[in-house]
Coordinates of C-alpha atoms and ligand atoms in Angstrom, one line a residue:
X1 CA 87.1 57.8 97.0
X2 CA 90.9 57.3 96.2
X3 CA 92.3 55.5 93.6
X4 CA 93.7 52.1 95.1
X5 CA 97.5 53.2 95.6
X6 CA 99.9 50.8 94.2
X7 CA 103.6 50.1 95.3
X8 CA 106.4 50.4 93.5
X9 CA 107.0 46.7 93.1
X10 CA 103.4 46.3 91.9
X11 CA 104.0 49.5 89.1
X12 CA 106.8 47.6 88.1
X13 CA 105.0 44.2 87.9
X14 CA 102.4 45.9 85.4
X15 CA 105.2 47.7 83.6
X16 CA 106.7 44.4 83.1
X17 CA 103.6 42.5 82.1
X18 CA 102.7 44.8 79.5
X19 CA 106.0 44.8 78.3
X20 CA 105.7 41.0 78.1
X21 CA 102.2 41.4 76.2
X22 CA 104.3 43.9 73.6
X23 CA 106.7 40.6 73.1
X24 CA 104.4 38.1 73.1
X25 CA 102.9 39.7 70.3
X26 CA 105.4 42.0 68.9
X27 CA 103.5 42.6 65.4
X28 CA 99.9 42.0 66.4
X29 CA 98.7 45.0 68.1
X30 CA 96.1 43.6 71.7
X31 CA 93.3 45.1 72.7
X32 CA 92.3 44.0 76.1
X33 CA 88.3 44.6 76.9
X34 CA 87.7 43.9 80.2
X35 CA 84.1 42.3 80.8
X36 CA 82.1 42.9 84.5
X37 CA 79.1 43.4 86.3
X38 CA 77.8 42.2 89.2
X39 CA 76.7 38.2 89.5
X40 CA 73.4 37.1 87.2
X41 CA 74.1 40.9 85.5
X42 CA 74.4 39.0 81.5
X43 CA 78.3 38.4 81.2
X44 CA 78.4 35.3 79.9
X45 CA 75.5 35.6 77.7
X46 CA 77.1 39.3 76.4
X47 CA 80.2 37.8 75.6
X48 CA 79.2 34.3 73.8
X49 CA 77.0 37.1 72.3
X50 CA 79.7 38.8 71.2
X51 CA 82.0 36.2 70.0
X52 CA 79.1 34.5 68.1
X53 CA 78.6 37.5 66.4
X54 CA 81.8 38.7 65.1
X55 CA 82.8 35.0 64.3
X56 CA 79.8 34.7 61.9
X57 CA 79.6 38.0 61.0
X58 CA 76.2 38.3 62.1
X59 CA 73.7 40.8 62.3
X60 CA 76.2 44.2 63.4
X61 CA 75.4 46.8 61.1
X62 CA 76.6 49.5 63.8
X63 CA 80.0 48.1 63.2
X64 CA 81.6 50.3 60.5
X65 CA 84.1 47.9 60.3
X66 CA 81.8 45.7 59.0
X67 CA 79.2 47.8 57.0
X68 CA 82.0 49.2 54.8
X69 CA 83.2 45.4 54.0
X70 CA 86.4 46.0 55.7
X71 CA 85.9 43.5 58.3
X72 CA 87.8 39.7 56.4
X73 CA 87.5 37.8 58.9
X74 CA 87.3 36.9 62.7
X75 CA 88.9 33.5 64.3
X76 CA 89.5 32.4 67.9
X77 CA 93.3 32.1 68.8
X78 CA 95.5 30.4 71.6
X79 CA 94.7 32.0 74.8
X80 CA 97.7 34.6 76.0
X81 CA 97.9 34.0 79.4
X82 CA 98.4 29.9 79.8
X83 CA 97.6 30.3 83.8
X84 CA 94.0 32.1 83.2
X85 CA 91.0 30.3 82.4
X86 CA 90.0 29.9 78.8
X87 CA 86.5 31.5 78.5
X88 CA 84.4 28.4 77.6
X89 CA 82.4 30.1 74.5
X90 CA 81.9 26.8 73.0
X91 CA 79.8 25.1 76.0
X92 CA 77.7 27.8 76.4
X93 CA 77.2 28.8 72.6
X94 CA 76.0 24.9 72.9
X95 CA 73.4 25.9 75.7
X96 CA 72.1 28.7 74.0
X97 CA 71.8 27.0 70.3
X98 CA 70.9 23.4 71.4
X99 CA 67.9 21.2 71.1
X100 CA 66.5 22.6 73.6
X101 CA 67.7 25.9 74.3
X102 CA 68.8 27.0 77.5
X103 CA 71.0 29.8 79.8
X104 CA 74.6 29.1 80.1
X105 CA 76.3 28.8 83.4
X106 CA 77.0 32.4 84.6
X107 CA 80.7 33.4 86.0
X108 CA 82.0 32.5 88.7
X109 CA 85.9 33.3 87.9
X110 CA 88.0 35.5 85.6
X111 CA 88.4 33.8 82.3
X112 CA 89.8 35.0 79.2
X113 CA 89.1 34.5 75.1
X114 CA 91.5 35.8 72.1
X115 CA 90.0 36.6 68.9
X116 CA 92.2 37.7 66.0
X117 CA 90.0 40.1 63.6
X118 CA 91.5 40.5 60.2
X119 CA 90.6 43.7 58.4
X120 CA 91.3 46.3 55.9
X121 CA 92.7 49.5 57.4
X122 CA 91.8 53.3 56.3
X123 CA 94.7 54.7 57.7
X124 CA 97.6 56.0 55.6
X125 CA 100.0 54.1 55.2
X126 CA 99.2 51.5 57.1
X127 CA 96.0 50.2 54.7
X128 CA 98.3 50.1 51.4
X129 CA 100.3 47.4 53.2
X130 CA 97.3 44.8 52.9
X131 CA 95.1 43.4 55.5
X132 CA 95.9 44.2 59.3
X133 CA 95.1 41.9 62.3
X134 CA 94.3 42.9 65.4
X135 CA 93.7 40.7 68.6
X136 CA 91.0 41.0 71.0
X137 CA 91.4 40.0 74.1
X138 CA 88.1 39.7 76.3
X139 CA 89.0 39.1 79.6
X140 CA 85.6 37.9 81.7
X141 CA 85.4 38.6 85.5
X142 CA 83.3 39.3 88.7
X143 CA 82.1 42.8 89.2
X144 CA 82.4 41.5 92.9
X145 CA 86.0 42.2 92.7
X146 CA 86.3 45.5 91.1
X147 CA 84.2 46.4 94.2
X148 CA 87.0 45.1 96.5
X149 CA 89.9 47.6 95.0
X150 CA 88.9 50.6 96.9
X151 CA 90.2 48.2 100.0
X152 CA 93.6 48.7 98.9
X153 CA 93.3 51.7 100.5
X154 CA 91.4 51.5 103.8
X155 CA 93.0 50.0 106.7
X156 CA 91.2 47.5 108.7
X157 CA 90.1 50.3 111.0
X158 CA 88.9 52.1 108.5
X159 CA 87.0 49.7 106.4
X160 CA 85.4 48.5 109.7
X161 CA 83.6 51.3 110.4
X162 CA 82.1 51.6 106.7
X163 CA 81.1 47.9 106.8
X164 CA 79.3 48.3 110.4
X165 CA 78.4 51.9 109.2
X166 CA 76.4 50.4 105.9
X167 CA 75.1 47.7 108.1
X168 CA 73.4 49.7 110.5
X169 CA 71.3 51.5 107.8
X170 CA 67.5 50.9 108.2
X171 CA 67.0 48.9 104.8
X172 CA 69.8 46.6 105.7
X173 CA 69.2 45.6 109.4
X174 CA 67.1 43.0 108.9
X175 CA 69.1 41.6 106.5
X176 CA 72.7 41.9 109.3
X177 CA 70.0 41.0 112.5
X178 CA 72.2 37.9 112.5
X179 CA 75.6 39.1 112.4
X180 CA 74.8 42.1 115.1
X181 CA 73.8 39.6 117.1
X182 CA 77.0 37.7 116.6
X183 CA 78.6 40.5 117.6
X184 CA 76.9 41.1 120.4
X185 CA 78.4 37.9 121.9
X186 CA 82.1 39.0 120.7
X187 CA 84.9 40.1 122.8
X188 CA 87.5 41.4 120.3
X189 CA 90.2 42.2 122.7
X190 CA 90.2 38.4 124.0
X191 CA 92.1 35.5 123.1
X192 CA 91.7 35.2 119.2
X193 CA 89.9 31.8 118.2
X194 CA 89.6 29.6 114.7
X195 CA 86.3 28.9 116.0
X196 CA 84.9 32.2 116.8
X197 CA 86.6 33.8 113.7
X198 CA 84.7 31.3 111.7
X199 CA 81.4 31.8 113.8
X200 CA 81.2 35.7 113.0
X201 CA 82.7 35.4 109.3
X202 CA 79.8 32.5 108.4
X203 CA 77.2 35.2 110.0
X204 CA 78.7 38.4 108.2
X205 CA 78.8 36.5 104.5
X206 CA 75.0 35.4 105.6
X207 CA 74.3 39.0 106.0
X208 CA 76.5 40.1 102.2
X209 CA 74.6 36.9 100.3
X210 CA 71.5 38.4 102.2
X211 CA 71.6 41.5 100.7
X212 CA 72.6 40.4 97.3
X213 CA 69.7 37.9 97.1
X214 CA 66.4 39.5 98.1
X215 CA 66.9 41.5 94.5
X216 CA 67.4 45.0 96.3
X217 CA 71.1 45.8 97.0
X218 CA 72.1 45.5 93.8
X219 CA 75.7 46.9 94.7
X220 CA 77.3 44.2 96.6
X221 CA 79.4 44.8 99.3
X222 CA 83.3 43.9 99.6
X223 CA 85.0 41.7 100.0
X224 CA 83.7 40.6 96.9
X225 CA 85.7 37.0 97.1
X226 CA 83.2 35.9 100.3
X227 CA 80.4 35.5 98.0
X228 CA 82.1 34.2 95.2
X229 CA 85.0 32.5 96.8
X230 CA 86.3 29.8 94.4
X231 CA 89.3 27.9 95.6
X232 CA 90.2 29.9 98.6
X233 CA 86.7 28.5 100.6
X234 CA 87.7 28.3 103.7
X235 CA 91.2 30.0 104.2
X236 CA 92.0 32.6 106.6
X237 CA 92.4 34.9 104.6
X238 CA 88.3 34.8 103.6
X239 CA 87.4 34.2 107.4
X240 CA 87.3 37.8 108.8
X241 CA 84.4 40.5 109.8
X242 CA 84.4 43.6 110.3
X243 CA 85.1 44.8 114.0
X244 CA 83.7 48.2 116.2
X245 CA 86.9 50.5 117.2
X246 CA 88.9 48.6 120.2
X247 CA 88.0 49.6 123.5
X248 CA 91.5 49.1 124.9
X249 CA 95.1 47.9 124.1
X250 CA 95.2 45.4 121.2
X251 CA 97.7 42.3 122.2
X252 CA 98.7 40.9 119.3
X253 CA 96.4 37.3 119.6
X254 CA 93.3 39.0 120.5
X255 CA 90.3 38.9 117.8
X256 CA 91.1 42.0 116.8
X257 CA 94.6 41.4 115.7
X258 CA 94.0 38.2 114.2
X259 CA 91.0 39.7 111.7
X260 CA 92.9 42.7 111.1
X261 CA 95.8 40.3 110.0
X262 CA 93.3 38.4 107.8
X263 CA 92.0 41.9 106.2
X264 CA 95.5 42.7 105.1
X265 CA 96.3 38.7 104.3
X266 CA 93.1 39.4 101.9
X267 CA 94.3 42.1 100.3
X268 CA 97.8 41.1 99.8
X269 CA 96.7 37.5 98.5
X270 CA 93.6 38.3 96.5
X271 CA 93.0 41.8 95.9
X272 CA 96.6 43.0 95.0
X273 CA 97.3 40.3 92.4
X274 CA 93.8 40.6 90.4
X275 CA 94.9 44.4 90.4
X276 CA 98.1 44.4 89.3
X277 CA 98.1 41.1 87.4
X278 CA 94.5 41.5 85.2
X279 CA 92.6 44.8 86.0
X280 CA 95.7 47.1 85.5
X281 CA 96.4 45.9 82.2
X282 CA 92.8 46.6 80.7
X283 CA 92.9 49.2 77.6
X284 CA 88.7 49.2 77.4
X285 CA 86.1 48.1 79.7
X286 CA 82.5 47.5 79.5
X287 CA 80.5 47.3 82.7
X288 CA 77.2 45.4 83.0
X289 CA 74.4 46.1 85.0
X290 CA 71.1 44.7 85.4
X291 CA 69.0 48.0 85.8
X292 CA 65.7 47.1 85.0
X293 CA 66.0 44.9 88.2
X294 CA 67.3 47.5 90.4
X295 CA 64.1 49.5 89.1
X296 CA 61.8 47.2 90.2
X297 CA 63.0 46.5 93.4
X298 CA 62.5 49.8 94.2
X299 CA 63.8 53.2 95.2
X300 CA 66.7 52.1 97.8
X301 CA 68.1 49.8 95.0
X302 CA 68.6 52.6 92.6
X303 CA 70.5 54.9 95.1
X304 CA 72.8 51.7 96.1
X305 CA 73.4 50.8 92.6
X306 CA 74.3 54.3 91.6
X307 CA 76.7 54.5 94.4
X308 CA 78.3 51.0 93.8
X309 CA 78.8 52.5 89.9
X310 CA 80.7 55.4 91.2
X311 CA 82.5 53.1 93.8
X312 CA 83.5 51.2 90.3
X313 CA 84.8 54.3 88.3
X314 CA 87.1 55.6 91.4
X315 CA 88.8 51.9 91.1
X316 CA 90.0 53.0 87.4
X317 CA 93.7 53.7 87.2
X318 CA 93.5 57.7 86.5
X319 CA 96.5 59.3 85.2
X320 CA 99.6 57.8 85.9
X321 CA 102.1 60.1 87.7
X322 CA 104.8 57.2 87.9
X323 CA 107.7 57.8 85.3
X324 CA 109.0 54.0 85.5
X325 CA 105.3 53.3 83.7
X326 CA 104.2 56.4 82.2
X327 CA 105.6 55.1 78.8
X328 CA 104.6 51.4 79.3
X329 CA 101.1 51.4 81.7
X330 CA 98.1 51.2 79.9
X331 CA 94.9 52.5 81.5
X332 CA 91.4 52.4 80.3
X333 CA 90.4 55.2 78.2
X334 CA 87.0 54.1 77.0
X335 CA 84.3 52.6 79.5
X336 CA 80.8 51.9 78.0
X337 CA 77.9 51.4 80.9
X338 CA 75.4 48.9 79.3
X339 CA 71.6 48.3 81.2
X340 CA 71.4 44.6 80.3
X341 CA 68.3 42.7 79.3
X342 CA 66.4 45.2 77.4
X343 CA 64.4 42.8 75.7
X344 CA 61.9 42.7 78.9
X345 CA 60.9 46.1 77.6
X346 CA 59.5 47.4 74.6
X347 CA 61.9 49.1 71.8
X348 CA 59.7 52.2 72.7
X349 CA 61.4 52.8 75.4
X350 CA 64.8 51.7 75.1
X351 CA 65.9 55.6 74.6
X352 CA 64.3 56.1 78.4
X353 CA 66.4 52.9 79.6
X354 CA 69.6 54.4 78.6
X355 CA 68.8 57.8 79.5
X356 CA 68.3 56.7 83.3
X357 CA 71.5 54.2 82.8
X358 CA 72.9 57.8 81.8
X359 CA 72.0 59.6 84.9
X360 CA 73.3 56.8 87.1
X361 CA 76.4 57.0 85.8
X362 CA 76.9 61.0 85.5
X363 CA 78.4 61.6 88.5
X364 CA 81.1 58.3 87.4
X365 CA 81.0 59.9 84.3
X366 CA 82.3 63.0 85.2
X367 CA 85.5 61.8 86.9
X368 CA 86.1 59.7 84.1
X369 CA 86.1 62.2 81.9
X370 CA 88.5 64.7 84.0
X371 CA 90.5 61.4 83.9
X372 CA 90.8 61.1 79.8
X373 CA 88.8 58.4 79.6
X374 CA 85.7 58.6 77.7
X375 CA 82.4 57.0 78.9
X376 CA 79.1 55.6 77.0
X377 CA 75.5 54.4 78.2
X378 CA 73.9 51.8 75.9
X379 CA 70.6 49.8 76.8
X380 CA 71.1 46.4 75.4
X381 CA 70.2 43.2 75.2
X382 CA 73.0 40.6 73.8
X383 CA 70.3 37.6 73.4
X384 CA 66.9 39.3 72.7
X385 CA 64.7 36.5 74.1
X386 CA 61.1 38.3 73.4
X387 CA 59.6 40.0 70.4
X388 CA 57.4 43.1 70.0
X389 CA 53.5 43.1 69.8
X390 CA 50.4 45.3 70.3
X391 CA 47.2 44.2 73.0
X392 CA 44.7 47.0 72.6
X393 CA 46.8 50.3 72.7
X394 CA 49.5 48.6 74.7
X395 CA 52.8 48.3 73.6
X396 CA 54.0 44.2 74.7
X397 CA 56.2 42.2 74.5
X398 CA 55.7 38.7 74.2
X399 CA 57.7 35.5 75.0
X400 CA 58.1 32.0 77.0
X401 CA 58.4 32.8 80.4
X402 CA 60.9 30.6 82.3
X403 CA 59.2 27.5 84.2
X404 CA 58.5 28.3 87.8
X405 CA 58.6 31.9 86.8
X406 CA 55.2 33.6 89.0
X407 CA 53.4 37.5 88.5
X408 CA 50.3 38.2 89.6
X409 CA 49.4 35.1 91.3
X410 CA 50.2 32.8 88.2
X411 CA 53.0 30.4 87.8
X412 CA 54.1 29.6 84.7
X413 CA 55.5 25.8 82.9
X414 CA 57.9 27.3 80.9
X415 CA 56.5 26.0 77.5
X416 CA 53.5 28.7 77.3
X417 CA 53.9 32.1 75.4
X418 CA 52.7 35.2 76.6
X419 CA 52.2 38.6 75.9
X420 CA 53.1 40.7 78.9
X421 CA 53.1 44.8 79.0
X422 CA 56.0 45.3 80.9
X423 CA 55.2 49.2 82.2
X424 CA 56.5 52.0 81.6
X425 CA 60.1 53.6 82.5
X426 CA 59.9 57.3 83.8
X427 CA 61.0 60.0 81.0
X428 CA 62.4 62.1 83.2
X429 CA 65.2 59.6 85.2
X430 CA 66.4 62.2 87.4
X431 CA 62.7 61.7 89.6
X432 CA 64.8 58.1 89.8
X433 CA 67.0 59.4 92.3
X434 CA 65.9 63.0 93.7
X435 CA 62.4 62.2 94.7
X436 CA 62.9 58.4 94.6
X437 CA 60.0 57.6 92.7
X438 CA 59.4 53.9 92.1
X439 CA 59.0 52.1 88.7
X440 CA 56.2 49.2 88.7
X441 CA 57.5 47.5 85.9
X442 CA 56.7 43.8 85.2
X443 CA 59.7 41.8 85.4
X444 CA 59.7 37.9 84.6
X445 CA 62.7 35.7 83.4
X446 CA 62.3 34.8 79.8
X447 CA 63.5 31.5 78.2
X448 CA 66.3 31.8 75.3
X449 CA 64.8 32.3 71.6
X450 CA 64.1 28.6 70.7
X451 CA 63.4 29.4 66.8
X452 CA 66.7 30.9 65.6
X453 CA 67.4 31.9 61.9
X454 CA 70.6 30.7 60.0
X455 CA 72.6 33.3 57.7
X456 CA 74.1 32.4 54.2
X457 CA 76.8 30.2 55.2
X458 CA 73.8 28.1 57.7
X459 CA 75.4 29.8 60.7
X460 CA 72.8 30.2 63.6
X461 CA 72.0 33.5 63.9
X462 CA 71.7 35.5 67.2
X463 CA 69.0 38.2 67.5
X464 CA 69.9 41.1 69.8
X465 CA 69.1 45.0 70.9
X466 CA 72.2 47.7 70.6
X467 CA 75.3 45.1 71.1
X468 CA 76.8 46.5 68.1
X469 CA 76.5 49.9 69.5
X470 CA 78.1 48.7 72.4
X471 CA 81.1 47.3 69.8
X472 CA 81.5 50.0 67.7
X473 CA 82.3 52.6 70.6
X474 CA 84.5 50.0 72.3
X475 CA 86.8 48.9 69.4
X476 CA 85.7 50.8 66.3
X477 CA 88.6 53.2 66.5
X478 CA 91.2 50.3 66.4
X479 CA 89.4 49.3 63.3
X480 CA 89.7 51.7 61.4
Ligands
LIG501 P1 76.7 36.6 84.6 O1 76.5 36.1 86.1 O2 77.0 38.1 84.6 O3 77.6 35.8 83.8 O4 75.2 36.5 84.0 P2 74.7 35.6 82.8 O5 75.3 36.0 81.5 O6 74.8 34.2 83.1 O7 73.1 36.0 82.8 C1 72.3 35.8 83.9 C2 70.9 35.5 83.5 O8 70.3 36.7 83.0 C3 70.7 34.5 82.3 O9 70.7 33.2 82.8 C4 69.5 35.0 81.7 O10 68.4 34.5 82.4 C5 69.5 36.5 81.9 N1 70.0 37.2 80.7 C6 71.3 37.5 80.4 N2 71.4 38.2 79.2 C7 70.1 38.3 78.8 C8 69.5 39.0 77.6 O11 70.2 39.6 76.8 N3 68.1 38.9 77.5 C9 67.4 38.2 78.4 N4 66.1 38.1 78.2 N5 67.9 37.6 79.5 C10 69.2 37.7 79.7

């Protein structure tokens, strides 16, 4: 797929914008880490994780930084961008630490958190000056909408016939029988109505939320902004479907006209901006992905969700051929691919986990690669909400299942513990995707670790699996 094209004015917009970012902070060098994955994938936990973490200087012996004692010091700072959401680490550190533990509300919008981290450079002759600082910017936001850049460059024609195309495959026509059958009753070269535009854009978000929510299609489809639509509910620009091919001339208030005006309205009012003014000015990225669910819900899941991950990686600015913005662009040159939860398996095979997060991400991989950016697959869980155990010669793992939570024909309160073998991941992930074998594992949601340690200085202490894996290979080099 190609890379979303950008016009002049929006090369120039970026150019400008990280010029502003150079003047904002003229002395301070910024890192911006772009945070995604696709709704209920672990964002908010991973970055209150995160945050938690390096403001305590908790348990992260795989940051160097930190292991070698050159890591002072870690605060939170103003915000850089006054019109973006403030990432709201507090409240949900709250949920996580409180009386009585809980998840914290997942995202629904892009948000945004500065940390300034103070340490001790090795660099020559930087280090002999004294301590360094450098600001971290984590900038928080829908995977949905990373999926919607590859729109910038399909016309309405075009992105028509994928949408209907996708529609019409046999493990997703039950979940559009609705919105064909809308169709059915559709004349798009008639008079255009608000009414019947509303009528098939209510039926073709049924059929997107639809295949989101029955836990197969992991990779949602665009336009990402129906499903998570925040204060543009209702607008024309988010009341459109996809359309077959005219059958005839195309007066200019038919259907037709009118959705394809929405389409480009959607792109020109939503997509365009969260390119040009967020996703363009990302220097690393981590993307999130909830694997062991796309495991368990079978074969077709696995082929969609390595397919949305490509979709992802062609959305990455690669190269930069414009000579207004070679010197001043930025573009992402590290990307690390993390399978979330990990704690619903057993450390045995965490290796396995990221070695099939690793083969659904080759292909991505690759063209990241020829694009100078490197790439990383970690399995990790940022809250580890279960601990390890042995039943017999099984290998558990055992924790508080959430209330409501049912396997096997039980149902559980959410105050009982239990010790659950999970199943076991194929070794060789390749059978994943080639022969589409399927991987029974056991898969329940587990309540938030209720007994947490405090460090030294009687800071709560957050257990995880491979986060500071994940932190070393995304901003170790700008500590050194
Ligand atoms: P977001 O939509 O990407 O922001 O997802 P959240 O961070 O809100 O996570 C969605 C849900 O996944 C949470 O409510 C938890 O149930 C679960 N979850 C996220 N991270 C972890 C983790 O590290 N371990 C476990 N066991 N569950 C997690």
């Amino acid at each position: 797929m190609p890379q979303p094209p950008t016009t002049l004015s929006d090369e120039l917009g970026i150019a400008l914008s990280n010029l502003a970012d150079a003047a904002r902070a003229p002395f301070t060098p910024t890192l911006r880490l772009g945070v995604t994955g696709l709704s209920r994938a672990g964002k908010t936990v991973f970055i209150t994780a995160l945050v938690h973490n390096l403001l305590t200087g908790g348990r992260i012996p795989g940051l160097a930084a930190l292991t070698e004692g050159r890591l002072i010091g870690a605060r939170l700072a103003e915000n850089p961008d006054p019109g973006v959401p403030r990432f709201a680490y507090e409240q949900h550190l709250a949920a996580l630490t409180g009386k009585s533990p809980h998840w914290p509300d997942s995202t629904r919008r892009i948000s945004e958190l500065r940390i300034a981290l103070k340490f001790q450079s090795q660099r020559w002759p930087g280090g002999l000056l004294g301590p360094t600082v450098l600001n971290l910017d984590i900038v928080d936001y829908p995977g949905e909408w990373l999926l919607d850049l590859p729109l910038l460059s399909l016309s309405y024609a075009e992105w028509s016939a994928q949408a209907l195309e996708r529609g019409d495959r046999p493990h997703s026509r039950h979940d559009a029988e609705r919105f064909h059958a809308a169709l059915a009753q559709t004349h798009p070269l008639a008079e255009a109505s608000d009414a019947e535009a509303e009528r098939l854009a209510a039926a073709f978000t049924g059929y997107l939320r639809a295949s989101r929510e029955d836990g197969r299609a992991l990779s949602a489809l665009p336009p990402g902004r129906f499903l998570l639509p925040g204060d543009l509910e209702g607008s024309p620009a988010l009341t459109f479907a996809p359309l077959p091919p005219p059958a005839g001339p195309v007066r200019s208030t038919s259907l037709y006209a009118t959705l394809e005006r929405r389409y480009e309205a959607y792109k020109a009012i939503v997509v365009r901006p969260f390119f040009r003014d967020h996703f363009a000015r990302l220097d690393r990225q981590i993307v999130l992905v909830d694997t062991l669910r796309a495991l368990n819900a079978g074969p077709s899941a696995v082929v969609d969700l390595e397919a949305a991950l490509t979709d992802i990686l062609a959305a990455f600015r690669q190269g930069d051929n414009n000579p207004l913005t070679r010197l001043v662009a930025r573009r992402i040159d590290r990307i690390v691919f993390a399978a979330t939860k990990a704690d619903h398996i057993h450390s045995a095979s965490h290796d396995r986990l990221e070695a099939v997060m690793n083969r659904l991400v080759a292909s991505a991989a690759r063209r990241a690669r020829f694009a100078g950016a490197e790439t990383r697959s970690v399995a990790l869980a940022a809250i580890r909400a279960t601990r390890e155990s042995q039943v017999d010669a099984h290998e558990v793992i055992v924790g508080t299942p959430e209330a409501g939570e049912s396997l096997d024909g039980v149902t559980y309160d959410g105050d009982t513990e239990i010790a659950l073998f999970p199943g076991d991941l194929p070794a060789q992930p390749d059978s994943l995707l080639e022969d589409g074998t399927s991987v029974a594992l056991k898969f329940l949601r587990f309540r938030p670790p209720s007994r947490l340690a405090r460090n030294a200085e009687g800071n709560v202490v957050l257990p995880h699996i491979r986060l500071d894996r994940a932190l070393e290979f995304l901003i170790g080099d700008k500590l050194q």
